[in-house]
Coordinates of C-alpha atoms and ligand atoms in Angstrom, one line a residue:
M726 CA 31.0 25.8 -29.1
R727 CA 28.9 22.6 -29.0
E728 CA 30.5 19.7 -31.1
L729 CA 28.0 18.6 -32.9
V730 CA 27.1 14.1 -32.2
K731 CA 25.6 12.4 -35.4
I732 CA 22.6 11.1 -36.1
F733 CA 23.4 7.2 -37.6
D734 CA 19.4 5.5 -38.0
T735 CA 19.6 2.0 -38.1
T736 CA 15.7 1.8 -37.9
L737 CA 15.9 0.2 -41.7
R738 CA 17.8 -2.0 -41.0
D739 CA 18.6 -2.7 -37.0
G740 CA 15.1 -1.8 -36.4
E741 CA 13.5 -4.3 -39.1
Q742 CA 15.7 -7.1 -37.3
S743 CA 13.0 -7.1 -34.4
P744 CA 11.1 -10.5 -34.0
G745 CA 7.7 -9.4 -36.5
A746 CA 9.3 -6.1 -37.3
T747 CA 9.0 -6.6 -41.4
M748 CA 8.4 -4.1 -44.0
N749 CA 8.4 -4.0 -47.2
V750 CA 9.9 -1.6 -49.6
A751 CA 7.3 0.7 -49.7
E752 CA 6.9 1.2 -46.6
K753 CA 11.1 1.4 -45.8
V754 CA 11.2 3.9 -48.5
R755 CA 8.4 5.8 -46.7
I756 CA 10.0 5.7 -43.5
A757 CA 13.4 6.6 -44.9
E758 CA 11.7 10.2 -46.5
Q759 CA 10.9 11.1 -42.8
L760 CA 14.0 10.0 -41.1
E761 CA 15.0 12.5 -43.7
K762 CA 12.5 15.0 -42.5
L763 CA 13.3 14.2 -38.8
N764 CA 16.9 15.4 -39.9
V765 CA 19.0 12.1 -40.0
D766 CA 22.9 12.5 -40.5
I767 CA 22.7 9.0 -41.9
I768 CA 20.6 6.2 -42.1
E769 CA 21.0 2.8 -42.4
A770 CA 18.8 1.4 -45.3
G771 CA 19.3 -2.3 -44.8
F772 CA 21.5 -5.4 -45.6
P773 CA 21.7 -6.1 -48.9
I774 CA 23.1 -9.1 -49.8
S775 CA 20.3 -10.8 -46.9
S776 CA 16.8 -10.8 -49.2
E777 CA 16.1 -9.6 -52.8
G778 CA 13.6 -7.6 -51.0
D779 CA 16.3 -5.5 -48.6
F780 CA 18.3 -4.9 -52.2
E781 CA 15.5 -3.2 -53.6
A782 CA 14.7 -0.8 -50.7
V783 CA 18.0 -0.1 -50.3
K784 CA 18.6 1.0 -53.6
A785 CA 15.2 2.9 -53.8
I786 CA 15.8 4.6 -50.7
S787 CA 19.1 6.0 -52.0
R788 CA 16.8 7.1 -55.0
T789 CA 15.2 8.3 -53.6
I790 CA 17.2 10.4 -50.2
R791 CA 18.8 13.7 -51.1
R792 CA 20.0 14.9 -48.1
S793 CA 21.0 12.2 -45.8
E794 CA 24.1 9.4 -46.2
I795 CA 22.4 6.1 -47.4
A796 CA 24.5 3.3 -45.9
G797 CA 24.5 -0.7 -46.8
L798 CA 25.2 -2.9 -44.5
A799 CA 28.1 -6.0 -45.4
R800 CA 29.7 -8.4 -43.8
A801 CA 33.6 -8.4 -44.2
N802 CA 33.6 -10.2 -47.4
P803 CA 34.1 -9.4 -50.9
K804 CA 30.1 -10.4 -52.8
D805 CA 28.6 -9.2 -49.8
I806 CA 30.5 -5.4 -50.0
D807 CA 29.9 -5.7 -53.7
R808 CA 26.4 -6.1 -52.8
A809 CA 26.1 -3.1 -50.9
W810 CA 28.0 -1.4 -52.8
E811 CA 25.1 -2.3 -56.4
A812 CA 22.4 -0.7 -53.6
V813 CA 23.8 2.3 -53.0
K814 CA 25.7 3.5 -55.6
G815 CA 22.8 5.9 -56.4
A816 CA 23.1 7.8 -53.7
K817 CA 24.5 11.6 -53.3
F818 CA 25.9 10.1 -50.3
P819 CA 26.3 6.5 -49.9
R820 CA 28.4 5.0 -47.2
L821 CA 29.3 1.5 -46.7
H822 CA 29.3 -0.4 -43.9
T823 CA 31.5 -3.3 -43.2
F824 CA 31.3 -5.2 -40.1
I825 CA 33.0 -8.5 -38.1
S826 CA 33.1 -9.8 -35.4
T827 CA 36.7 -9.4 -32.9
S828 CA 34.8 -11.0 -29.3
D829 CA 37.0 -14.4 -28.3
I830 CA 34.1 -15.9 -27.8
H831 CA 32.7 -15.0 -31.1
L832 CA 36.0 -16.1 -33.1
K833 CA 36.0 -19.6 -31.7
H834 CA 32.6 -20.2 -31.5
Q835 CA 31.0 -18.6 -34.9
L836 CA 33.6 -17.5 -37.3
K837 CA 36.1 -20.4 -36.1
K838 CA 39.8 -17.7 -37.2
S839 CA 42.6 -16.8 -35.7
K840 CA 43.0 -13.5 -34.5
A841 CA 45.5 -13.1 -37.2
E842 CA 43.4 -13.9 -39.6
V843 CA 40.5 -11.8 -38.5
I844 CA 42.7 -8.6 -38.6
G845 CA 43.2 -9.5 -41.8
I846 CA 40.2 -9.9 -43.5
A847 CA 38.8 -6.9 -41.8
A848 CA 41.9 -4.8 -43.9
R849 CA 41.3 -6.5 -46.6
S850 CA 36.9 -5.8 -46.4
V851 CA 38.2 -2.3 -45.7
A852 CA 40.4 -2.0 -48.6
R853 CA 37.8 -2.8 -51.1
A854 CA 34.8 -0.8 -49.7
K855 CA 37.2 1.7 -50.1
R856 CA 37.7 1.1 -54.2
Y857 CA 33.6 1.4 -54.2
T858 CA 33.8 5.2 -51.8
P859 CA 35.6 7.1 -49.6
N860 CA 32.6 6.3 -46.9
V861 CA 33.3 3.7 -45.6
E862 CA 32.0 2.4 -42.1
F863 CA 33.8 -0.3 -40.0
S864 CA 32.4 -2.1 -36.7
A865 CA 33.9 -4.4 -34.7
M866 CA 30.9 -6.3 -34.0
D867 CA 31.2 -7.9 -29.8
A868 CA 33.7 -4.8 -29.0
T869 CA 32.4 -4.6 -25.4
R870 CA 33.1 -8.5 -25.0
S871 CA 36.7 -8.1 -26.9
D872 CA 40.3 -8.2 -25.6
V873 CA 40.7 -4.7 -25.9
E874 CA 44.8 -5.2 -27.2
F875 CA 43.1 -7.2 -30.2
L876 CA 40.5 -4.5 -30.8
C877 CA 43.0 -1.6 -30.5
A878 CA 45.3 -3.5 -33.0
V879 CA 41.4 -4.6 -35.9
F880 CA 40.9 -0.8 -35.7
E881 CA 44.5 0.2 -36.7
A882 CA 44.1 -1.9 -39.7
A883 CA 40.9 -0.5 -40.8
I884 CA 42.1 2.9 -40.2
R885 CA 45.3 2.0 -42.4
E886 CA 42.6 0.9 -44.9
G887 CA 40.6 3.6 -44.7
A888 CA 37.9 3.3 -42.6
T889 CA 36.4 7.0 -42.2
T890 CA 34.0 6.0 -39.3
I891 CA 35.3 3.6 -36.1
N892 CA 31.8 1.9 -34.9
I893 CA 31.7 0.2 -31.3
P894 CA 29.3 -1.8 -30.5
D895 CA 27.7 -3.5 -27.7
T896 CA 26.0 -5.9 -30.1
V897 CA 24.6 -7.9 -26.6
G898 CA 23.8 -5.1 -24.0
Y899 CA 26.2 -6.1 -22.1
A900 CA 27.9 -3.2 -21.0
I901 CA 27.4 -0.7 -17.9
P902 CA 27.8 3.4 -18.4
S903 CA 31.2 3.5 -16.6
E904 CA 33.0 0.9 -18.0
F905 CA 31.9 1.6 -21.8
G906 CA 32.8 5.2 -21.3
E907 CA 36.3 3.5 -20.1
L908 CA 36.5 1.9 -22.7
I909 CA 35.5 4.4 -25.4
R910 CA 38.8 6.8 -23.9
T911 CA 40.1 3.8 -24.1
I912 CA 40.5 3.6 -27.4
R913 CA 40.8 7.1 -28.1
Q914 CA 44.5 6.9 -25.9
R915 CA 45.5 3.7 -27.8
V916 CA 44.2 3.8 -31.8
K917 CA 47.1 5.4 -33.6
G918 CA 44.7 7.4 -36.8
I919 CA 41.8 7.3 -34.0
E920 CA 41.7 11.4 -34.6
K921 CA 41.1 11.5 -38.2
V922 CA 37.7 8.8 -37.9
T923 CA 34.4 9.4 -36.5
L924 CA 34.1 7.7 -33.7
S925 CA 30.4 5.8 -33.5
V926 CA 28.9 4.0 -31.1
H927 CA 25.9 1.3 -31.2
C928 CA 24.4 -0.2 -28.1
H929 CA 21.5 -2.8 -27.7
N930 CA 19.3 -2.5 -24.8
D931 CA 19.5 -5.8 -23.1
L932 CA 20.0 -4.4 -19.7
G933 CA 18.4 -1.4 -20.6
L934 CA 21.5 0.6 -20.9
A935 CA 21.7 1.3 -24.2
V936 CA 21.1 4.9 -24.1
A937 CA 22.7 5.6 -20.9
N938 CA 25.7 3.6 -22.5
S939 CA 25.7 6.0 -25.5
L940 CA 25.4 9.4 -23.2
A941 CA 28.5 7.8 -21.7
A942 CA 30.0 6.9 -24.8
I943 CA 29.5 10.6 -25.9
Q944 CA 31.2 12.1 -23.5
N945 CA 34.5 10.3 -24.0
G946 CA 35.1 11.5 -27.6
A947 CA 32.4 9.5 -29.5
R948 CA 30.7 11.4 -32.3
Q949 CA 28.0 9.5 -34.2
V950 CA 25.4 7.4 -32.3
E951 CA 23.3 5.1 -33.8
C952 CA 20.1 4.7 -32.6
T953 CA 16.8 3.7 -34.2
I954 CA 13.0 5.2 -34.1
N955 CA 11.7 4.0 -30.9
G956 CA 14.3 2.0 -29.6
I957 CA 13.5 -1.1 -32.0
G958 CA 15.7 -3.5 -32.8
E959 CA 17.4 -7.1 -32.2
R960 CA 16.1 -8.2 -28.6
A961 CA 15.4 -5.8 -26.1
G962 CA 16.7 -3.4 -29.4
N963 CA 18.9 -0.8 -29.9
T964 CA 19.2 3.1 -28.2
S965 CA 16.4 5.2 -29.2
L966 CA 16.8 7.9 -31.1
E967 CA 13.8 9.8 -29.3
E968 CA 15.9 9.4 -26.2
V969 CA 19.3 10.3 -26.4
V970 CA 18.1 13.6 -28.7
M971 CA 16.2 14.8 -26.2
A972 CA 18.5 14.1 -23.4
I973 CA 21.2 16.0 -25.6
R974 CA 18.9 18.6 -25.4
T975 CA 17.0 18.9 -22.3
R976 CA 20.3 18.5 -20.4
K977 CA 22.5 20.8 -22.1
D978 CA 23.7 22.5 -19.1
L979 CA 25.6 18.8 -18.8
L980 CA 25.9 18.0 -22.4
Q981 CA 27.7 20.0 -24.3
F982 CA 26.8 19.4 -27.6
H983 CA 24.3 19.1 -30.4
T984 CA 22.0 16.8 -33.0
H985 CA 20.7 17.7 -36.2
I986 CA 17.8 16.6 -35.6
L987 CA 14.3 18.3 -36.1
P988 CA 13.2 17.1 -32.3
K989 CA 9.6 18.5 -33.9
H990 CA 9.0 15.7 -36.0
I991 CA 9.5 13.1 -33.7
F992 CA 6.2 11.8 -32.7
T993 CA 5.0 11.6 -35.8
T994 CA 8.0 9.3 -36.8
S995 CA 7.4 7.9 -34.0
R996 CA 3.6 7.4 -35.2
L997 CA 4.8 6.1 -38.2
V998 CA 7.3 3.6 -37.5
S999 CA 4.6 1.7 -35.1
K1000 CA 1.8 1.6 -37.6
I1001 CA 4.0 -0.1 -40.3
T1002 CA 6.5 -2.7 -38.3
G1003 CA 3.2 -3.0 -35.9
M1004 CA 5.7 -2.8 -32.5
V1005 CA 3.5 -0.9 -30.8
V1006 CA 5.3 1.8 -27.7
Q1007 CA 4.7 1.1 -25.1
P1008 CA 2.2 3.9 -22.6
N1009 CA 5.5 4.3 -20.4
K1010 CA 7.5 4.8 -23.1
A1011 CA 9.8 7.9 -22.3
V1012 CA 9.3 11.1 -24.9
V1013 CA 6.9 9.4 -27.0
G1014 CA 4.9 6.8 -24.8
G1015 CA 0.6 7.5 -24.5
N1016 CA 2.1 8.6 -20.6
A1017 CA 5.0 10.5 -21.0
F1018 CA 3.5 14.0 -20.5
A1019 CA 0.6 12.2 -18.5
H1020 CA 0.0 13.6 -15.0
Q1021 CA -2.1 11.8 -12.7
S1022 CA -1.5 12.3 -9.1
G1023 CA -3.2 15.3 -7.7
I1024 CA 0.2 17.7 -6.1
H1025 CA 1.6 17.2 -10.1
Q1026 CA -1.8 18.0 -11.9
D1027 CA -1.7 21.4 -9.5
G1028 CA 1.9 22.3 -9.9
I1029 CA 1.5 21.4 -13.7
L1030 CA -1.3 24.0 -13.9
K1031 CA 0.8 26.5 -11.1
E1032 CA 3.8 26.6 -13.1
K1033 CA 4.4 23.8 -15.9
L1034 CA 8.4 23.7 -14.6
T1035 CA 6.9 22.3 -11.2
Y1036 CA 7.0 18.9 -12.8
E1037 CA 7.9 19.1 -16.9
I1038 CA 11.6 18.9 -18.2
M1039 CA 10.8 19.1 -21.9
T1040 CA 6.9 20.1 -23.6
P1041 CA 4.7 17.6 -25.5
E1042 CA 4.5 20.7 -28.2
S1043 CA 8.7 20.5 -28.6
V1044 CA 8.8 16.7 -29.6
G1045 CA 5.9 17.6 -31.8
I1046 CA 2.6 16.2 -29.8
P1047 CA 0.0 17.9 -31.0
K1048 CA -2.2 19.8 -28.0
S1049 CA -5.7 18.0 -29.6
S1050 CA -6.6 15.7 -31.9
L1051 CA -10.0 15.5 -32.2
V1052 CA -10.0 17.5 -36.2
L1053 CA -12.9 16.3 -38.8
G1054 CA -16.4 15.1 -38.6
K1055 CA -18.3 14.1 -41.3
L1056 CA -19.1 17.1 -42.7
S1057 CA -14.8 18.2 -42.9
G1058 CA -14.4 18.7 -46.7
R1059 CA -11.6 17.8 -49.0
H1060 CA -9.5 20.7 -48.6
A1061 CA -9.6 20.0 -44.2
F1062 CA -8.9 16.7 -44.2
K1063 CA -6.2 16.6 -46.8
D1064 CA -4.4 19.5 -44.8
R1065 CA -4.4 17.4 -42.1
V1066 CA -2.8 15.0 -43.7
R1067 CA 0.0 17.4 -44.4
E1068 CA 0.6 18.4 -41.3
L1069 CA 0.6 14.9 -39.8
G1070 CA 3.6 15.1 -41.7
Y1071 CA 2.1 12.6 -44.4
R1072 CA 3.6 13.8 -47.9
L1073 CA 1.4 11.4 -50.3
S1074 CA 0.7 12.2 -54.1
E1075 CA -3.2 13.9 -55.0
S1076 CA -4.1 10.5 -56.5
D1077 CA -3.4 9.2 -52.6
L1078 CA -4.9 11.9 -51.1
E1079 CA -8.2 11.9 -52.8
L1080 CA -8.3 7.7 -51.9
A1081 CA -7.8 8.3 -48.7
F1082 CA -10.4 11.1 -48.3
T1083 CA -12.9 8.4 -50.1
R1084 CA -11.8 5.9 -46.7
F1085 CA -12.0 8.9 -44.4
K1086 CA -15.8 9.6 -45.6
Q1087 CA -16.8 5.8 -45.5
L1088 CA -15.3 6.0 -42.0
A1089 CA -16.9 9.5 -40.6
D1090 CA -20.2 8.3 -42.2
K1091 CA -19.6 5.1 -40.1
K1092 CA -18.1 7.3 -36.8
R1093 CA -18.7 11.0 -36.1
D1094 CA -15.7 12.1 -34.2
I1095 CA -12.2 11.7 -36.6
Y1096 CA -9.4 12.0 -34.9
D1097 CA -5.1 12.2 -35.6
E1098 CA -5.1 8.5 -35.0
D1099 CA -8.0 7.6 -37.4
I1100 CA -6.0 9.3 -39.4
E1101 CA -2.9 8.1 -39.5
S1102 CA -4.2 4.5 -39.8
I1103 CA -6.2 5.9 -42.2
V1104 CA -3.3 6.7 -43.9
V1105 CA -1.1 3.8 -43.3
E1106 CA -3.1 1.0 -44.2
Q1107 CA -5.0 2.6 -47.7
I1108 CA -1.9 4.1 -48.6
L1109 CA 1.4 3.0 -47.4
R1110 CA 0.7 -1.0 -46.5
M1111 CA 0.6 -2.1 -50.8
P1112 CA -1.6 -4.8 -51.9
R1113 CA 0.6 -7.8 -51.4
R1114 CA -0.8 -11.8 -52.0
F1115 CA -3.3 -11.6 -50.0
K1116 CA -6.4 -8.7 -49.8
L1117 CA -9.9 -9.0 -48.4
I1118 CA -12.5 -8.3 -50.3
Y1119 CA -15.8 -9.3 -48.5
L1120 CA -16.2 -10.7 -45.2
N1121 CA -19.9 -11.1 -43.2
V1122 CA -19.7 -13.4 -40.0
V1123 CA -22.6 -14.4 -38.4
A1124 CA -22.4 -14.5 -34.1
G1125 CA -24.0 -14.1 -31.2
N1126 CA -25.0 -16.3 -28.0
V1127 CA -27.5 -19.4 -29.5
T1128 CA -25.7 -19.9 -33.4
V1129 CA -22.6 -21.4 -34.1
P1130 CA -20.0 -18.4 -35.4
T1131 CA -19.8 -18.7 -39.5
A1132 CA -17.8 -16.9 -41.2
T1133 CA -18.2 -16.4 -45.3
V1134 CA -14.5 -14.2 -46.4
Q1135 CA -13.9 -13.8 -50.1
M1136 CA -10.9 -12.0 -51.5
E1137 CA -8.1 -12.1 -53.5
V1138 CA -5.4 -15.0 -54.3
D1139 CA -2.6 -13.3 -56.4
G1140 CA -4.9 -11.4 -58.5
K1141 CA -8.0 -14.1 -58.2
L1142 CA -11.1 -14.2 -56.8
V1143 CA -12.0 -16.9 -54.1
Q1144 CA -14.3 -17.9 -51.6
E1145 CA -15.6 -19.4 -48.8
A1146 CA -17.1 -20.3 -45.6
G1147 CA -16.2 -21.6 -42.3
F1148 CA -17.1 -21.6 -38.5
G1149 CA -15.5 -21.4 -35.4
D1150 CA -15.4 -21.7 -31.4
G1151 CA -16.0 -17.7 -32.2
P1152 CA -16.0 -14.5 -34.5
V1153 CA -12.7 -14.2 -35.3
D1154 CA -11.9 -17.9 -34.7
A1155 CA -14.2 -18.4 -37.3
T1156 CA -12.3 -15.4 -39.0
F1157 CA -9.2 -16.8 -39.1
K1158 CA -9.5 -20.4 -39.5
T1159 CA -12.2 -19.2 -43.3
I1160 CA -9.0 -17.4 -44.3
K1161 CA -6.0 -19.4 -43.2
K1162 CA -8.2 -22.4 -45.1
I1163 CA -8.6 -20.2 -49.0
T1164 CA -4.7 -18.8 -48.2
R1165 CA -3.2 -22.5 -47.3
T1166 CA -0.5 -20.9 -44.8
K1167 CA 0.9 -23.0 -42.2
S1168 CA 1.5 -19.9 -39.7
K1169 CA 0.7 -20.5 -36.0
L1170 CA -1.1 -17.7 -33.9
L1171 CA 1.1 -16.7 -31.1
Q1172 CA -0.8 -13.1 -30.0
F1173 CA -4.2 -12.0 -30.4
A1174 CA -4.6 -8.4 -29.6
I1175 CA -7.3 -5.4 -29.8
N1176 CA -7.3 -2.2 -28.3
A1177 CA -9.6 1.1 -29.3
I1178 CA -7.7 3.8 -31.3
T1179 CA -9.2 6.6 -29.8
S1180 CA -12.0 6.6 -27.4
G1181 CA -15.6 5.8 -27.4
T1182 CA -18.0 2.5 -28.4
E1183 CA -17.9 3.9 -31.7
A1184 CA -13.6 4.0 -32.1
Q1185 CA -11.9 2.1 -33.9
G1186 CA -10.5 -0.9 -32.3
E1187 CA -6.9 -1.6 -33.6
V1188 CA -6.3 -5.2 -33.7
T1189 CA -2.2 -7.0 -33.3
V1190 CA -1.6 -9.9 -33.7
R1191 CA 1.6 -11.9 -34.2
L1192 CA 1.7 -14.9 -36.6
E1193 CA 4.9 -18.4 -36.0
E1194 CA 5.6 -20.2 -39.0
K1195 CA 10.1 -22.4 -39.5
G1196 CA 10.8 -19.8 -36.5
N1197 CA 9.8 -16.6 -38.3
T1198 CA 7.4 -14.3 -36.8
V1199 CA 5.6 -11.4 -37.7
I1200 CA 3.1 -8.8 -36.2
G1201 CA 0.1 -7.5 -38.5
Q1202 CA -2.5 -4.7 -37.6
G1203 CA -5.1 -3.4 -38.5
A1204 CA -8.5 -1.3 -37.7
D1205 CA -11.7 -0.7 -38.3
T1206 CA -14.8 0.1 -36.2
D1207 CA -15.8 -3.1 -36.5
V1208 CA -13.6 -5.2 -34.9
I1209 CA -13.5 -8.7 -36.4
V1210 CA -12.9 -6.7 -39.6
A1211 CA -9.8 -4.8 -37.8
S1212 CA -9.2 -8.9 -37.1
A1213 CA -9.2 -9.8 -41.1
K1214 CA -7.0 -7.7 -42.1
A1215 CA -4.3 -8.0 -39.2
Y1216 CA -4.5 -11.6 -39.5
I1217 CA -3.9 -10.6 -43.8
N1218 CA -1.7 -8.1 -43.2
A1219 CA 0.6 -10.5 -41.4
L1220 CA 0.7 -13.6 -43.9
N1221 CA 1.1 -11.0 -46.3
K1222 CA 4.7 -10.4 -43.9
M1223 CA 5.4 -13.3 -43.4
E1224 CA 5.4 -14.3 -47.5
F1225 CA 7.9 -11.4 -48.0
K1226 CA 10.0 -13.3 -44.6
K1227 CA 10.6 -16.4 -46.5
Q1228 CA 12.3 -14.2 -49.4
K1229 CA 14.9 -13.5 -46.6
L1230 CA 18.3 -15.7 -47.8
V1231 CA 20.7 -14.7 -44.5
G1232 CA 20.1 -14.1 -41.0
M1233 CA 22.0 -12.2 -38.5
Ligands
LIG2026 O1 24.6 -4.8 -32.7 C1 25.4 -5.0 -34.0 O2 26.8 -5.4 -33.7 C2 26.0 -4.8 -35.1 C3 26.7 -4.6 -36.2 C4 26.4 -4.9 -37.4 C5 26.9 -3.1 -36.3 O3 23.9 -4.5 -35.3
LIG2027 ZN1 23.0 -4.6 -33.6

């Protein structure tokens, strides 16, 4: 019998800690719905005390999701725990997740607490969380750089107070697989009561070892893996959900485990998270990257044509990559469009579908063939991206090699129409400077990139911008057949995210 490994997805919490990856409430709810469809066991919906926005998102997700457990993160103190409970208490299956650091480095430089104090805080925090729910997870931050004796003592205290999941984070991505596997084994041998709880791991990818470490942990007794879609997360990210799940499935011969994940939804989930966060998936990313199933060399292509097994260890269809992405055109009707939206995994209300269909028709007037990627960008831009403080109404740009590039922009700012004109070194520069004037914002542009969503000169351009203001970074994305319009959309999307980010009160 294969044992179950629970998948705890933290895309909406640790994933959102990726530099730039800010999401609003509606976007988070949409991702949570997709994660439920993917069949993850636990969704960590956020860190409720960190901001009003996070609190509201966790609350909304708790009301919406009915199958997966919903976890809210809390530092080990009463205020955090009470706030997290307020946010998750409406969930069908709520979980409180509390944590405190255990390494000497963190105790000395950050917490400024003794080991005895930390044990007391951990115990009291679990006990407080238990007053609200039987489902309590305790994490020892920086566990892999902690003294093992002390780590075991902290875990024993947490279990004594009723923790039901014990999580071992490799917070700084420092461990290597053999060592991490050994740590899990040691904890299982030494901690009293460990057999009563689920052992979990949470690995960061600073040395590119998060997935390998998670697999080593499973082989040594871990039965919950914390991970994110596309491996996004703090710094170099977290264990990638799709990689760990597909490793377990593909190497059934060595790994006697299973997960509840439905892999056919992996690709749509990956695209959705990338679209909403603005975090582009690198082409060579395992399982979901654009090149993950592309065979370039003649020898490989020859082998694949003769027998797929020669160079393919899993099929693109198994993770939901569509066979052909050319779908619709100018003559396609409402019915075909709506069907395709649903096939791509988006569940929209009738009025949102209508709105998306109108945008599709406008696009089809400019562009002969509409691909899945075009449909996704319509859905994400028109529907999921709620208008916030700033909205583009009108843009006219004059540019060329004998004129000073000039932009005239009309925007809605807090519901009021504002118009300005300005010039710059090029059409994009003129547009950005004018938008900056209208919005009176001070962000610095760190990065600007244009990508064609599909092939051909009529393809939509997808622009990604990265902005920085007072140490906060955000990523914005916009798509359009006109790259200057796409640039304006991306810039405004980033400015809206920056506004949202400024409301964050507590960082980790
Ligand atoms: O990396 C980490 O230690 C964390 C904890 C809060 C689980 O994200
Ligand atoms: Zn983490």
